Short mmCIF file of N, CA and C in Angstrom, two decimals:
data_model
loop_
_atom_site.label_atom_id
_atom_site.label_comp_id
_atom_site.label_asym_id
_atom_site.label_seq_id
_atom_site.Cartn_x
_atom_site.Cartn_y
_atom_site.Cartn_z
N ARG F 1 5.83 197.73 130.16
CA ARG F 1 6.12 197.15 131.42
C ARG F 1 5.91 196.19 131.86
N TYR F 2 4.63 195.48 131.55
CA TYR F 2 4.42 194.13 131.33
C TYR F 2 5.11 192.97 130.96
N ILE F 3 6.03 193.40 129.78
CA ILE F 3 7.01 192.41 128.72
C ILE F 3 8.23 192.25 130.12
N LEU F 4 8.63 193.08 130.91
CA LEU F 4 9.80 192.78 132.02
C LEU F 4 8.94 191.55 133.16
N LEU F 5 7.81 190.94 132.73
CA LEU F 5 7.31 189.98 133.38
C LEU F 5 8.02 188.70 132.97
N ASP F 6 8.02 188.72 131.61
CA ASP F 6 8.04 187.53 131.07
C ASP F 6 9.29 186.76 131.20
N PRO F 7 10.95 187.13 131.60
CA PRO F 7 11.05 186.22 131.90
C PRO F 7 11.57 185.38 132.93
N PRO F 8 10.81 185.97 134.21
CA PRO F 8 10.47 185.42 135.28
C PRO F 8 9.36 184.37 135.12
N LEU F 9 8.26 184.74 134.27
CA LEU F 9 6.99 183.76 134.01
C LEU F 9 7.84 182.52 133.67
N MET F 10 8.57 182.64 132.60
CA MET F 10 9.07 181.52 131.71
C MET F 10 10.09 180.93 132.42
N MET F 11 10.41 181.31 133.70
CA MET F 11 11.67 180.66 134.40
C MET F 11 10.62 179.37 135.53
N PHE F 12 9.50 179.91 135.56
CA PHE F 12 8.90 179.32 136.65
C PHE F 12 7.84 178.50 136.22
N ILE F 13 7.25 178.70 134.61
CA ILE F 13 6.59 177.52 133.79
C ILE F 13 7.66 176.55 133.83
N SER F 14 8.91 176.86 133.60
CA SER F 14 9.91 175.99 133.06
C SER F 14 10.22 175.24 134.59
N ALA F 15 10.47 175.54 135.36
CA ALA F 15 10.49 175.17 136.75
C ALA F 15 9.72 174.26 137.48
N ALA F 16 7.74 174.49 136.88
CA ALA F 16 7.05 173.50 136.93
C ALA F 16 6.99 172.33 135.96
N PHE F 17 7.55 172.78 134.56
CA PHE F 17 7.75 171.43 133.87
C PHE F 17 8.01 170.64 134.20
N CYS F 18 9.65 171.16 134.67
CA CYS F 18 10.57 170.27 135.71
C CYS F 18 10.48 169.52 136.96
N ALA F 19 9.45 170.23 137.66
CA ALA F 19 8.88 169.41 138.98
C ALA F 19 8.05 168.48 138.33
N MET F 20 7.47 168.81 137.37
CA MET F 20 5.80 167.63 136.86
C MET F 20 6.99 166.83 136.35
N THR F 21 7.61 166.96 135.55
CA THR F 21 8.72 165.16 135.30
C THR F 21 9.08 164.78 136.65
N CYS F 22 10.03 165.44 137.59
CA CYS F 22 10.21 164.76 138.39
C CYS F 22 9.31 163.92 139.29
N VAL F 23 8.12 164.40 139.76
CA VAL F 23 7.37 163.62 140.16
C VAL F 23 6.84 162.44 139.62
N LYS F 24 7.05 162.85 138.38
CA LYS F 24 6.19 161.58 137.52
C LYS F 24 7.47 160.29 137.69
N THR F 25 8.49 160.73 137.87
CA THR F 25 9.98 159.98 137.50
C THR F 25 9.62 159.47 139.49
N ALA F 26 9.81 159.61 140.30
CA ALA F 26 9.48 159.53 141.82
C ALA F 26 8.01 158.55 142.07
N ALA F 27 7.53 158.47 141.33
CA ALA F 27 5.99 158.10 141.04
C ALA F 27 6.00 156.96 141.68
N ASN F 28 7.32 155.58 141.55
CA ASN F 28 7.36 154.54 142.03
C ASN F 28 7.46 154.35 143.15
N ARG F 29 8.00 155.57 143.98
CA ARG F 29 8.55 155.80 145.43
C ARG F 29 7.82 156.64 146.29
N PRO F 30 6.02 156.44 146.27
CA PRO F 30 5.88 157.36 147.22
C PRO F 30 5.80 157.60 148.42
N PHE F 31 5.50 158.76 148.79
CA PHE F 31 5.64 158.78 150.15
C PHE F 31 6.88 159.05 150.72
N SER F 32 8.00 159.04 150.07
CA SER F 32 9.49 159.48 150.19
C SER F 32 9.60 160.42 150.81
N ALA F 33 11.01 160.64 151.14
CA ALA F 33 11.17 162.22 151.00
C ALA F 33 11.42 162.96 149.50
N VAL F 34 12.37 162.35 148.89
CA VAL F 34 12.55 162.49 147.44
C VAL F 34 10.84 162.51 147.04
N TRP F 35 10.06 162.17 147.04
CA TRP F 35 8.85 162.04 146.68
C TRP F 35 8.16 163.78 147.06
N TRP F 36 8.14 163.59 148.58
CA TRP F 36 7.37 164.77 148.89
C TRP F 36 8.35 166.25 148.60
N GLY F 37 9.61 166.15 148.38
CA GLY F 37 10.42 167.13 147.96
C GLY F 37 10.37 168.00 146.99
N ARG F 38 10.01 166.45 145.88
CA ARG F 38 9.11 166.82 144.57
C ARG F 38 8.11 167.81 144.20
N LEU F 39 7.33 166.78 145.05
CA LEU F 39 5.87 167.68 144.88
C LEU F 39 5.79 169.26 145.82
N THR F 40 6.58 169.29 146.53
CA THR F 40 6.99 170.72 147.23
C THR F 40 7.35 171.60 146.12
N MET F 41 8.54 171.24 145.49
CA MET F 41 9.11 171.97 144.42
C MET F 41 8.04 172.35 143.11
N LEU F 42 7.00 171.52 142.94
CA LEU F 42 6.12 171.83 142.14
C LEU F 42 5.04 172.71 142.57
N GLY F 43 4.51 172.59 143.91
CA GLY F 43 3.63 173.63 144.11
C GLY F 43 4.65 175.04 144.39
N VAL F 44 5.55 175.14 144.74
CA VAL F 44 6.14 176.08 144.62
C VAL F 44 6.16 176.99 143.25
N ALA F 45 6.77 175.86 142.48
CA ALA F 45 6.82 176.73 141.37
C ALA F 45 5.80 177.01 140.44
N LEU F 46 4.30 176.55 140.81
CA LEU F 46 2.80 176.71 140.39
C LEU F 46 2.77 178.16 141.08
N SER F 47 2.64 178.17 142.49
CA SER F 47 2.54 179.11 142.83
C SER F 47 3.30 180.38 142.74
N CYS F 48 4.65 180.21 141.93
CA CYS F 48 5.47 181.58 141.57
C CYS F 48 4.91 181.78 140.06
N ALA F 49 4.45 180.91 139.48
CA ALA F 49 4.16 181.08 137.85
C ALA F 49 3.02 182.05 138.00
N ASN F 50 1.99 181.56 138.89
CA ASN F 50 0.62 182.30 139.23
C ASN F 50 0.85 183.85 139.85
N ALA F 51 2.27 183.79 141.01
CA ALA F 51 2.24 185.33 141.40
C ALA F 51 2.77 186.01 140.28
N VAL F 52 3.44 185.84 139.53
CA VAL F 52 4.29 187.13 138.68
C VAL F 52 2.90 187.21 137.57
N LYS F 53 1.96 186.12 136.87
CA LYS F 53 0.81 186.54 135.62
C LYS F 53 -0.07 185.58 136.04
N PHE F 54 -1.62 186.12 136.15
CA PHE F 54 -2.38 185.15 135.83
C PHE F 54 -1.85 184.28 134.73
N VAL F 55 -1.59 184.76 134.22
CA VAL F 55 -0.84 183.01 132.51
C VAL F 55 -0.80 181.87 133.11
N GLY F 56 -0.34 182.15 134.50
CA GLY F 56 0.21 181.17 135.11
C GLY F 56 -0.83 179.94 135.83
N LEU F 57 -1.76 180.77 135.38
CA LEU F 57 -3.39 179.60 135.96
C LEU F 57 -3.10 178.68 134.83
N PHE F 58 -2.93 178.48 133.94
CA PHE F 58 -3.20 177.37 132.24
C PHE F 58 -1.89 176.46 133.16
N VAL F 59 -0.87 176.80 133.36
CA VAL F 59 0.15 175.74 134.30
C VAL F 59 -0.64 175.54 134.89
N ILE F 60 -1.38 175.99 135.95
CA ILE F 60 -2.14 175.15 137.00
C ILE F 60 -2.92 174.40 136.65
N LEU F 61 -3.41 174.96 135.71
CA LEU F 61 -4.82 173.63 135.10
C LEU F 61 -3.81 172.52 134.27
N LEU F 62 -2.67 172.57 133.86
CA LEU F 62 -2.27 171.65 133.26
C LEU F 62 -1.64 170.62 134.12
N ALA F 63 -0.82 170.90 135.69
CA ALA F 63 -0.26 170.15 136.51
C ALA F 63 -1.65 169.78 137.26
N GLY F 64 -2.98 170.16 136.96
CA GLY F 64 -3.89 170.03 137.68
C GLY F 64 -4.66 168.55 136.91
N VAL F 65 -4.62 168.62 135.41
CA VAL F 65 -5.00 167.60 134.89
C VAL F 65 -4.09 166.48 135.02
N PHE F 66 -2.36 166.75 134.92
CA PHE F 66 -1.78 165.82 135.16
C PHE F 66 -1.61 165.03 136.46
N THR F 67 -2.07 166.01 137.82
CA THR F 67 -2.72 164.97 139.47
C THR F 67 -4.01 164.38 139.00
N LEU F 68 -4.89 164.56 138.16
CA LEU F 68 -5.73 163.63 138.09
C LEU F 68 -5.60 162.32 137.29
N TRP F 69 -4.52 162.52 136.23
CA TRP F 69 -4.30 161.33 135.57
C TRP F 69 -3.97 160.56 136.99
N GLN F 70 -2.58 161.13 137.82
CA GLN F 70 -2.02 160.27 138.35
C GLN F 70 -3.11 159.60 139.37
N LEU F 71 -3.97 160.42 139.74
CA LEU F 71 -4.49 159.76 140.83
C LEU F 71 -6.03 158.63 140.18
N TRP F 72 -6.13 159.20 139.02
CA TRP F 72 -6.64 157.86 138.42
C TRP F 72 -6.53 156.81 138.66
N ASP F 73 -4.43 156.50 138.10
CA ASP F 73 -3.93 155.32 138.05
C ASP F 73 -4.20 154.98 139.07
N VAL F 74 -3.66 155.68 140.51
CA VAL F 74 -4.02 154.79 141.98
C VAL F 74 -5.29 154.53 141.97
N LEU F 75 -6.08 155.00 141.53
CA LEU F 75 -7.58 154.61 141.73
C LEU F 75 -8.17 153.18 140.91
N GLY F 76 -7.30 153.24 139.94
CA GLY F 76 -7.55 151.76 139.56
C GLY F 76 -7.03 151.02 139.62
N ASP F 77 -5.92 151.03 140.42
CA ASP F 77 -5.59 149.70 140.62
C ASP F 77 -5.78 149.18 141.56
N PRO F 78 -6.61 147.90 141.64
CA PRO F 78 -7.44 147.41 142.45
C PRO F 78 -6.82 146.70 143.48
N ALA F 79 -5.32 146.48 143.47
CA ALA F 79 -4.83 145.84 144.69
C ALA F 79 -4.41 146.90 145.98
N ARG F 80 -4.92 148.12 145.84
CA ARG F 80 -4.46 149.34 146.35
C ARG F 80 -5.94 149.61 146.98
N PRO F 81 -5.47 149.66 148.44
CA PRO F 81 -6.82 150.32 149.13
C PRO F 81 -7.20 151.43 149.05
N LEU F 82 -8.54 151.51 149.29
CA LEU F 82 -9.07 152.83 149.55
C LEU F 82 -8.22 154.11 150.06
N ALA F 83 -7.91 153.57 151.61
CA ALA F 83 -6.90 155.06 152.32
C ALA F 83 -5.71 155.14 151.55
N TYR F 84 -4.77 154.23 150.72
CA TYR F 84 -3.97 155.18 150.13
C TYR F 84 -4.25 155.87 148.89
N THR F 85 -5.32 155.72 148.20
CA THR F 85 -5.92 157.06 147.49
C THR F 85 -5.89 158.21 148.07
N VAL F 86 -6.63 158.11 149.14
CA VAL F 86 -7.08 159.03 150.20
C VAL F 86 -5.90 159.82 150.51
N ARG F 87 -4.77 159.07 150.64
CA ARG F 87 -3.33 159.54 151.12
C ARG F 87 -2.81 160.22 149.88
N HIS F 88 -2.84 159.57 148.65
CA HIS F 88 -2.29 160.76 147.87
C HIS F 88 -2.99 161.41 147.63
N PHE F 89 -4.17 161.83 147.26
CA PHE F 89 -4.96 163.22 147.24
C PHE F 89 -4.71 163.83 148.40
N LEU F 90 -4.84 163.70 149.76
CA LEU F 90 -4.45 164.77 150.90
C LEU F 90 -2.83 165.15 150.39
N ALA F 91 -2.12 164.19 150.07
CA ALA F 91 -0.83 164.73 149.71
C ALA F 91 -0.93 166.18 148.46
N ARG F 92 -1.53 166.01 147.58
CA ARG F 92 -1.83 166.78 146.57
C ARG F 92 -2.57 167.62 146.74
N VAL F 93 -3.24 167.95 147.81
CA VAL F 93 -4.18 169.10 148.37
C VAL F 93 -3.03 169.56 149.26
N LEU F 94 -2.19 169.15 149.77
CA LEU F 94 -1.69 169.80 150.83
C LEU F 94 -0.11 170.44 150.17
N CYS F 95 0.39 170.27 149.35
CA CYS F 95 1.29 170.40 148.13
C CYS F 95 0.83 171.35 147.10
#
C-alpha cells in the first residue's frame, strides 16, 4: 500500500529541488515578482512532499539549511542594513 506513495513523493521532492535552484538563480533580484513566485513554488513543493509522506521532512530540513545559508550571506554583507535582513527572514517565514 505505501509503495504507491513513492512516485508522488519523488515528484514533489524533485519540484522542491527545482524550486530551490530557481530561488538561488533569482537571488540577485530579491523581492521581485519572479523571486516571490519561485519562493512560493518552493513552499508549495515542500508542503506537498511533507503531505505525501513524513520522509518529506528531510527535504524540508535540506531547504532549511539552504535558507540559513542564504540568510547568512545576506547578514554577512556589511553594506546591507539590518532591516534588509529582517525582510529576507520574514519573506522566508511567510513562504
